[in-house]
Amino acid sequence: MRIDLEGFGKAYGGVPVLRDVSFSLRGGRVHGLLGENGAGKSTLLKAVCGAVAPDTGRVLLDGRPISIGSPRDALRHGFALISQELALVPALTVLDNVYLGRWRNRLGWRTRAADARAFAELAERTGFDLDPGALVRDLPLAAQQQVEILRALASGAKVIGMDEPTALLTKTETDRLLAVIRQLAAEGAAVVLISHFLEEVLSVCDDVTVLRDGRHVITGPAADQTPDSLVRHMVGRPLDVFFPDPAPVAEAAPVVLRARDVRRGAAVRGVSLDIRAGEIVGVAGLVGSGRSETLRAIFGADHRDGGEVELEGRPLPPGSPPASMRAGLAMVPESRKEQGLVLGRSVRENIALASLGSRQLAGFVRGGAEGRAAGAMLGDLDVRGSDLAGPVWTLSGGNQQKVLFGKWLLDRPKVLLVDEPTRGVDVAAKSQIHRLLVDLAADGMGVLMVSSEVEEVLGLAHRVLVMRHGRVVGEFARGEVTREQVLALAFADTPSPTAAPATPPEGRP
C-alpha cells in the first residue's frame, strides 16, 4: 500500500499554515511527522483525514486519487485520526465511545455482548487497563487518551494518524503503545506519528518527514537521523536543548508561599511546603500521586478539606481562586484546552482574561490599554502565527501554551504555580518556556512546578519534592538526587533511605 500526499496547502485568516507539502507513506511502516509547533503537522493530518478542508492538495491511494471531504469519508477509505483534541462523548461509557457509530447489531438491535467481547480482545492486545463500563467524564486525561486510541484501532483503519498519542501516558503506558504501533505496522498498516519526544520517534519510526513554517524540509529513513540533526531540520539552526541554570536563591529571600497540612480527599493527605522568593521548587511523582491536586488545592481551584495556605504571611481562604489571584497567586493548569483557554475567543481576550480588573474604568474594560498590554506580552513571549484578534484555537500547541503563560503573567504574580509547563510543545518552545521560568525566578518570583518529565524537574528546580499517595515522601536540594532515585522513591511502597530532606532554608520551620 502506498499513500501519496500531493500539494497540500492551508491558510487561516490569510496566515499560511501549509505550503505545497508533498511526500509519500507506505503500508507496513511507521512514519514520523516532525516540526516545531506551528509547522503545520496537526493541520496536515487533519486535512488528510477529513477533519479540516485543505485549500489545495489531494491524496492518492495506490496511485488512485481518492476524495476525503469528511472524517466519515476518511474512515470509509481506511484513514483514522487520533487527534490532540479528544473527540469523546463524556456522558457515555468507555465501551460506547470505542464503538460509537459502529455498534454491532442484529436485526437493528444492538448486541452489546458482542461489543464487550471485541473490546476485551482489543484491551488485551494493547495492554490498556480500562473499565468498559466507566463513564469517560470520570476518567483522567491519560485514560481518555487510551479510549481515543482504542476507538481508532477498533475502526480497522489501515492508515492511522496519531497526534501526540503519548503526551499524557506514563512510561509503562508509552512502551505498551509503541509496541502496539509496531504491531500495527507489522500487520500492514501505515502509521503516522507526531511526537515531540525525538528519542521516541527514532526508536519506533522507519521514516521521518520534517516540516518547517508549513513547508516540507526532508523525508527519509529515520536511521539516518539523530536528535540533533532532527532539531536542526526543525528549527533551521542548532538549538541548546540543555536546561538553563537557575540563579541562586538569595540567602535573605523571604518565604512567599507557605502551605501546612493541606488536605483534599484521598488525593492530598497532609502536604506541607514552602516557596521562597526567587526559588523554583519542582514536584515529581507518578500520575495519581497527588501532584496536580496539590497545586489545585493550594490555588483554591479545589476546596481544601483542611490545612492552611499563606501568601506573604496572609492566609488564603479555601476554594477561592479570586482571593488567591488578588493576593498575587497564579496557576498555569495541566490542560490548556480544558482548563486554561477559551478556545473560541481571541488571543487578546485570552491573555487579558485573568487581569480584567486592572484595566477597568467604571466597570468597563479600557480596550486600548488591554490591546497594548496583550500585544506587548505576545512580543515578550514570542507568540507566532496569529494577531491579537485571531481566535486562540488557530494557534499551534506551543503558541497556545505561551498565551496561557501570558494570561497569568500580565499582572505579575508573586508566586506562579505551573502544572506540566511544556506538555505537548516542541523542543524550541520548550527551551523558551524553560528560559522563561528561570528568568521569572531570577526576578524574584516564586515558582512551584509539577512535571511528569523527571529531567525537567531536576534540570530547573532549586529543590525537588517527590510525592506518592498524596504525600511528600522525599525532598532534595538541587544536584543531590538522580532520576533513578526519584523514580525509585515514586514507585516505592515505603520511603527510601536515600530520601534525606534537603537542608531547610534559614528561618524556615
XYZ file of C-alpha atoms in Angstrom:
509
model
C 0.000 0.000 0.000
C 1.267 3.459 -0.949
C -0.274 6.792 0.028
C 0.878 9.926 -1.807
C 0.129 13.341 -0.353
C 0.412 15.960 -3.079
C 0.458 19.747 -2.856
C -1.281 20.306 0.480
C -1.875 23.947 1.362
C -3.947 25.617 4.066
C -4.282 29.142 5.477
C -6.247 30.542 8.418
C -7.233 34.198 8.203
C -4.691 34.766 5.481
C -1.866 33.203 7.515
C -0.413 30.188 5.648
C -0.122 27.047 7.752
C 0.719 24.551 4.970
C 2.579 25.497 1.794
C 2.574 22.921 -1.020
C 3.507 19.923 1.133
C 4.090 16.609 -0.669
C 5.527 13.267 0.441
C 4.611 9.552 0.491
C 3.687 6.947 3.100
C 3.887 3.173 2.815
C 1.959 0.365 4.421
C 3.903 -1.685 6.922
C 5.964 1.304 8.080
C 5.822 3.870 10.887
C 6.317 7.407 9.603
C 7.327 10.206 11.979
C 5.971 13.696 11.225
C 8.067 16.321 12.992
C 8.391 20.073 13.263
C 8.067 22.974 15.649
C 4.671 23.952 16.986
C 3.087 25.871 14.131
C 4.964 23.950 11.444
C 1.676 22.500 10.138
C 1.905 18.890 11.341
C -1.504 18.634 13.013
C -3.182 20.619 10.249
C -1.771 18.247 7.640
C -3.046 15.155 9.456
C -6.470 16.754 9.906
C -6.607 17.649 6.207
C -5.636 14.139 5.136
C -8.222 12.594 7.489
C -11.088 14.923 6.580
C -11.203 16.941 9.807
C -10.367 20.211 8.014
C -10.746 21.212 4.370
C -7.398 21.968 2.710
C -7.154 24.898 0.295
C -5.124 22.700 -2.064
C -3.926 19.125 -2.147
C -5.037 15.593 -2.911
C -4.470 12.048 -1.652
C -3.575 9.126 -3.913
C -4.098 5.592 -2.623
C -2.035 3.110 -4.632
C -1.923 5.649 -7.456
C -5.682 6.411 -7.464
C -6.946 9.835 -6.354
C -9.489 9.497 -3.545
C -11.936 12.080 -2.220
C -11.852 12.778 1.516
C -14.282 15.531 2.421
C -15.138 14.462 5.958
C -13.954 12.103 8.716
C -16.631 9.635 7.552
C -15.115 9.651 4.056
C -11.696 9.079 5.611
C -12.910 6.083 7.624
C -14.524 4.621 4.512
C -11.122 4.695 2.824
C -9.410 3.267 5.925
C -7.979 6.527 7.333
C -8.307 7.273 11.077
C -7.011 10.161 13.158
C -6.186 10.248 16.859
C -6.095 13.976 17.466
C -4.673 16.046 20.313
C -8.192 17.363 20.916
C -10.025 14.382 22.355
C -13.291 13.762 20.489
C -15.129 11.708 23.081
C -18.663 11.815 24.470
C -18.114 12.386 28.223
C -21.554 11.114 29.293
C -21.109 7.737 27.564
C -19.141 4.730 28.760
C -15.736 3.660 27.553
C -17.324 0.801 25.571
C -19.858 3.087 23.912
C -17.168 5.582 22.917
C -14.875 2.942 21.441
C -17.649 1.595 19.188
C -19.548 4.858 18.701
C -21.319 4.734 15.323
C -20.153 1.145 14.761
C -22.140 -0.728 17.392
C -22.765 -4.325 16.440
C -26.428 -5.144 15.888
C -28.763 -7.953 14.922
C -31.950 -7.074 13.091
C -31.472 -3.451 14.134
C -30.941 -4.235 17.827
C -27.550 -3.605 19.367
C -25.679 -6.701 20.571
C -23.762 -5.216 23.486
C -22.255 -8.579 24.411
C -20.519 -8.764 21.028
C -19.111 -5.272 21.547
C -17.914 -6.256 25.007
C -16.109 -9.329 23.667
C -14.431 -7.286 20.932
C -13.437 -4.656 23.490
C -11.862 -7.270 25.753
C -9.781 -8.581 22.851
C -8.699 -5.068 21.922
C -7.772 -4.178 25.514
C -5.729 -7.378 25.829
C -3.986 -6.621 22.542
C -2.934 -3.141 23.692
C -2.435 -3.804 27.389
C -4.671 -0.861 28.337
C -6.432 -1.409 31.666
C -9.795 0.312 31.153
C -13.194 -0.453 32.665
C -15.584 -0.670 29.680
C -18.492 0.437 31.880
C -16.814 3.555 33.281
C -18.087 6.956 32.157
C -15.481 8.815 30.123
C -16.047 12.023 32.097
C -14.828 10.253 35.240
C -11.518 9.182 33.695
C -8.230 11.067 33.984
C -6.838 12.593 30.786
C -4.358 9.763 30.240
C -7.140 7.164 30.308
C -9.277 9.258 27.948
C -6.336 9.284 25.524
C -6.312 5.491 25.669
C -10.023 5.419 24.793
C -9.283 7.512 21.685
C -6.551 5.097 20.679
C -8.802 2.060 21.140
C -11.544 3.702 19.067
C -9.167 4.251 16.158
C -7.910 0.685 16.354
C -11.473 -0.663 16.559
C -12.287 1.001 13.236
C -9.878 -1.369 11.492
C -8.137 1.561 9.775
C -5.122 0.879 7.569
C -3.779 4.447 7.684
C -3.635 5.744 11.247
C -2.516 9.241 12.193
C -1.505 9.701 15.829
C -1.013 13.279 17.045
C 0.985 13.276 20.300
C -0.550 9.981 21.496
C 1.958 9.533 24.327
C 1.840 13.069 25.754
C -0.490 12.017 28.596
C 0.821 8.490 29.144
C 3.199 7.111 31.738
C 6.449 5.436 30.702
C 4.890 1.976 31.027
C 1.799 3.018 29.037
C 4.010 4.648 26.398
C 6.052 1.468 25.985
C 2.839 -0.526 25.527
C 1.546 1.914 22.910
C 4.816 1.899 20.974
C 4.604 -1.886 20.922
C 1.050 -1.594 19.542
C 2.284 0.825 16.866
C 4.973 -1.618 15.784
C 2.396 -4.404 15.727
C 0.039 -2.348 13.536
C 2.831 -1.685 11.064
C 3.780 -5.368 11.061
C 0.161 -6.138 10.126
C 0.444 -3.834 7.106
C -0.886 -0.502 8.376
C 0.740 2.849 7.636
C 1.104 4.708 10.936
C 1.892 8.425 11.018
C 3.248 9.542 14.385
C 3.548 13.134 15.568
C 5.626 13.403 18.720
C 7.898 15.952 20.364
C 9.878 13.155 22.013
C 12.620 12.703 19.445
C 14.169 9.608 21.010
C 10.711 8.024 20.949
C 10.347 8.831 17.243
C 13.747 7.398 16.389
C 13.043 4.251 18.410
C 9.802 3.351 16.615
C 9.761 5.066 13.197
C 11.040 3.693 9.900
C 10.808 7.031 8.076
C 10.610 10.681 9.103
C 9.307 13.853 7.492
C 10.165 17.285 8.858
C 8.069 20.396 8.243
C 9.207 23.947 8.956
C 6.985 27.024 8.652
C 4.424 24.956 6.745
C 6.930 23.717 4.172
C 8.385 20.277 3.540
C 12.057 20.086 4.576
C 13.091 16.427 4.372
C 11.706 12.908 4.096
C 13.955 9.921 4.594
C 14.905 6.918 6.705
C 14.809 7.506 10.446
C 18.028 5.530 10.774
C 19.855 8.387 9.021
C 18.858 10.907 11.703
C 19.846 11.782 15.263
C 18.032 14.020 17.755
C 20.473 16.833 16.961
C 20.015 16.511 13.203
C 16.231 16.483 13.586
C 16.342 19.635 15.697
C 18.472 21.375 13.053
C 15.961 20.433 10.356
C 13.040 21.548 12.516
C 14.302 24.967 13.600
C 16.830 25.701 10.858
C 19.710 26.069 13.317
C 21.393 24.226 16.188
C 19.464 24.561 19.455
C 20.705 24.377 23.015
C 18.429 21.717 24.470
C 20.083 21.765 27.890
C 18.325 23.308 30.865
C 19.374 26.855 31.824
C 20.826 27.045 35.323
C 18.560 28.936 37.711
C 20.107 31.851 39.577
C 20.956 31.079 43.217
C 18.261 31.998 45.726
C 19.326 34.925 47.876
C 20.157 33.873 51.435
C 17.805 36.521 52.790
C 14.976 35.643 50.397
C 11.708 35.506 52.364
C 9.199 32.665 52.260
C 6.437 33.928 49.957
C 4.199 30.841 49.965
C 3.687 28.549 52.937
C 1.377 25.510 52.921
C 0.782 23.452 56.041
C -1.015 20.088 56.215
C -3.042 20.715 53.033
C -5.641 18.009 52.510
C -8.099 17.245 49.719
C -9.983 13.943 49.803
C -7.830 10.880 49.231
C -5.652 12.694 46.678
C -3.837 15.112 49.022
C -3.088 13.814 52.512
C -1.311 16.482 54.504
C 1.154 18.280 52.216
C 3.420 20.956 53.702
C 5.868 23.065 51.710
C 7.498 26.493 51.486
C 8.483 28.562 48.453
C 10.945 31.421 48.779
C 11.142 34.484 46.556
C 13.239 33.589 43.509
C 13.020 29.846 44.132
C 11.829 27.127 41.762
C 10.500 24.088 43.617
C 9.805 21.095 41.400
C 7.334 18.330 42.243
C 7.863 14.863 40.782
C 5.767 11.732 41.127
C 3.589 9.346 39.188
C 0.196 10.162 37.707
C -2.187 9.816 40.648
C 0.413 10.759 43.262
C -1.490 13.947 44.108
C 0.849 16.396 42.348
C -1.775 18.274 40.336
C -4.368 18.045 43.095
C -1.924 19.707 45.497
C -1.490 22.692 43.193
C -5.234 22.984 42.688
C -5.877 22.846 46.447
C -3.233 25.497 47.145
C -4.648 27.795 44.461
C -8.249 27.196 45.530
C -9.458 25.590 42.300
C -10.414 22.637 44.521
C -11.763 23.299 48.014
C -9.307 22.217 50.701
C -10.633 19.799 53.304
C -8.049 21.058 55.780
C -4.729 22.784 56.222
C -3.527 26.353 55.764
C -2.022 28.322 52.887
C -0.360 31.705 53.372
C 0.954 34.138 50.769
C 3.432 36.623 52.229
C 2.078 35.793 55.670
C -1.587 36.392 54.799
C -3.906 33.359 54.908
C -5.749 32.386 51.736
C -9.322 31.092 52.093
C -10.017 27.557 50.816
C -11.755 27.178 47.482
C -11.412 30.795 46.285
C -9.301 31.365 43.143
C -10.338 35.070 43.049
C -8.906 35.588 46.543
C -5.718 33.775 45.542
C -5.384 35.913 42.421
C -5.916 39.170 44.341
C -3.206 38.123 46.784
C -0.720 37.509 43.957
C -1.004 33.776 43.291
C -1.392 32.467 39.719
C -1.732 28.985 38.261
C -0.965 27.602 34.803
C -3.137 24.427 34.743
C -2.383 20.997 33.331
C -4.721 21.166 30.319
C -4.667 24.424 28.362
C -7.642 23.377 26.239
C -9.962 22.267 29.042
C -8.816 24.383 31.987
C -6.775 27.297 30.719
C -8.008 28.906 27.498
C -11.326 29.878 25.944
C -10.597 28.432 22.535
C -13.335 30.254 20.651
C -12.246 33.698 21.862
C -9.424 35.863 20.562
C -5.789 35.786 21.608
C -6.221 39.248 23.118
C -9.232 38.222 25.206
C -7.462 35.125 26.491
C -4.333 36.984 27.544
C -6.381 39.674 29.302
C -8.864 37.337 30.979
C -7.182 36.886 34.367
C -6.424 40.587 34.898
C -9.512 42.444 33.674
C -9.841 44.385 36.918
C -6.571 46.227 36.390
C -7.798 47.780 33.134
C -11.351 48.766 34.001
C -12.853 52.205 34.347
C -16.340 52.493 35.878
C -16.894 48.804 35.158
C -15.828 48.996 31.507
C -12.661 47.467 30.099
C -10.320 50.036 28.564
C -9.808 48.431 25.174
C -6.757 50.454 24.237
C -4.902 49.591 27.415
C -5.886 45.947 27.041
C -4.662 45.787 23.454
C -1.331 47.416 24.291
C -0.723 45.136 27.277
C -1.683 41.987 25.355
C 0.401 42.991 22.342
C 3.450 43.612 24.494
C 3.020 40.213 26.155
C 2.763 38.491 22.751
C 6.087 40.033 21.803
C 7.759 39.163 25.100
C 6.702 35.516 24.789
C 7.412 35.265 21.044
C 3.891 34.067 20.177
C 3.679 33.429 16.440
C 1.012 32.594 13.892
C -1.814 34.999 14.760
C -2.682 38.575 15.553
C -4.490 39.733 18.687
C -7.914 39.438 17.069
C -7.471 35.866 15.821
C -9.121 33.009 17.730
C -6.688 31.238 20.022
C -7.676 27.785 18.703
C -5.919 28.548 15.390
C -2.546 28.726 17.156
C -0.234 25.759 17.473
C 0.023 23.954 20.796
C 3.270 25.676 21.765
C 1.917 29.127 20.999
C -1.296 28.350 22.890
C 0.858 27.389 25.865
C 2.686 30.717 25.653
C -0.656 32.561 25.568
C -1.658 30.631 28.702
C 1.511 31.799 30.452
C 0.868 35.345 29.234
C -2.638 35.276 30.709
C -1.207 34.805 34.191
C 1.905 36.937 33.829
C 0.172 40.093 32.632
C -0.400 41.223 36.233
C 2.934 39.888 37.509
C 2.062 37.465 40.326
C 4.257 36.923 43.374
C 4.059 33.119 43.077
C 3.371 31.058 39.954
C 2.025 27.507 40.194
C 2.760 25.594 36.969
C 1.331 22.158 36.135
C 3.079 20.436 33.183
C 4.624 23.625 31.724
C 5.816 22.050 28.465
C 3.307 19.275 27.769
C 2.669 18.932 24.030
C 5.145 21.586 22.883
C 8.130 21.237 20.571
C 11.783 21.447 21.534
C 12.133 25.127 20.575
C 9.046 26.233 22.547
C 10.137 24.003 25.432
C 13.513 25.746 25.523
C 11.781 29.144 25.557
C 9.460 28.133 28.418
C 12.386 26.781 30.437
C 14.209 30.090 29.998
C 11.037 31.980 30.947
C 10.669 30.091 34.240
C 14.313 30.639 35.131
C 14.064 34.354 34.295
C 10.883 34.759 36.361
C 12.628 33.219 39.365
C 15.699 35.403 38.806
C 13.369 38.438 39.016
C 12.155 37.302 42.426
C 9.031 35.288 41.610
C 8.440 32.047 43.477
C 7.647 29.068 41.224
C 6.061 25.736 42.191
C 6.261 23.403 39.197
C 4.781 19.960 38.582
C 6.104 17.914 35.669
C 5.875 14.305 34.509
C 9.330 14.710 32.957
C 11.749 13.979 35.786
C 14.594 15.533 33.790
C 12.641 18.799 33.615
C 12.182 18.872 37.384
C 15.839 18.049 38.042
C 17.069 20.485 35.396
C 15.113 23.558 36.552
C 14.394 23.272 40.267
C 16.360 24.583 43.222
C 14.614 21.943 45.330
C 12.838 18.735 44.337
C 9.855 17.247 46.173
C 8.739 13.688 45.414
C 5.100 12.761 46.011
C 3.461 9.378 46.428
C -0.080 8.535 47.540
C -0.897 12.163 48.299
C 2.123 12.841 50.497
C 5.602 14.341 50.097
C 7.934 11.387 50.635
C 11.240 13.000 49.779
C 12.879 16.408 49.464
C 16.226 17.067 47.803
C 18.424 20.058 47.129
C 19.496 20.744 43.536
C 22.139 18.310 42.338
C 21.668 15.905 45.263
C 19.349 13.394 43.594
C 19.324 11.388 40.372
C 16.486 10.448 38.053
C 16.763 6.844 39.214
C 16.422 7.832 42.873
C 13.352 9.950 42.142
C 11.679 7.123 40.244
C 12.571 4.558 42.892
C 11.017 6.771 45.542
C 7.926 7.481 43.425
C 7.332 3.754 42.852
C 8.347 2.530 46.330
C 5.863 1.189 48.868
C 7.853 2.653 51.772
C 10.085 5.735 51.993
C 13.567 5.213 50.612
C 16.572 5.688 52.904
C 18.065 7.947 50.202
C 15.236 10.428 50.678
C 17.011 12.623 53.207
C 15.356 16.027 53.353
C 17.296 18.950 51.965
C 18.665 21.420 54.490
C 15.812 23.867 55.235
C 16.410 27.482 54.330
C 17.334 29.761 57.203
C 14.321 30.883 59.163
C 12.149 28.072 57.858
C 10.437 25.842 60.451
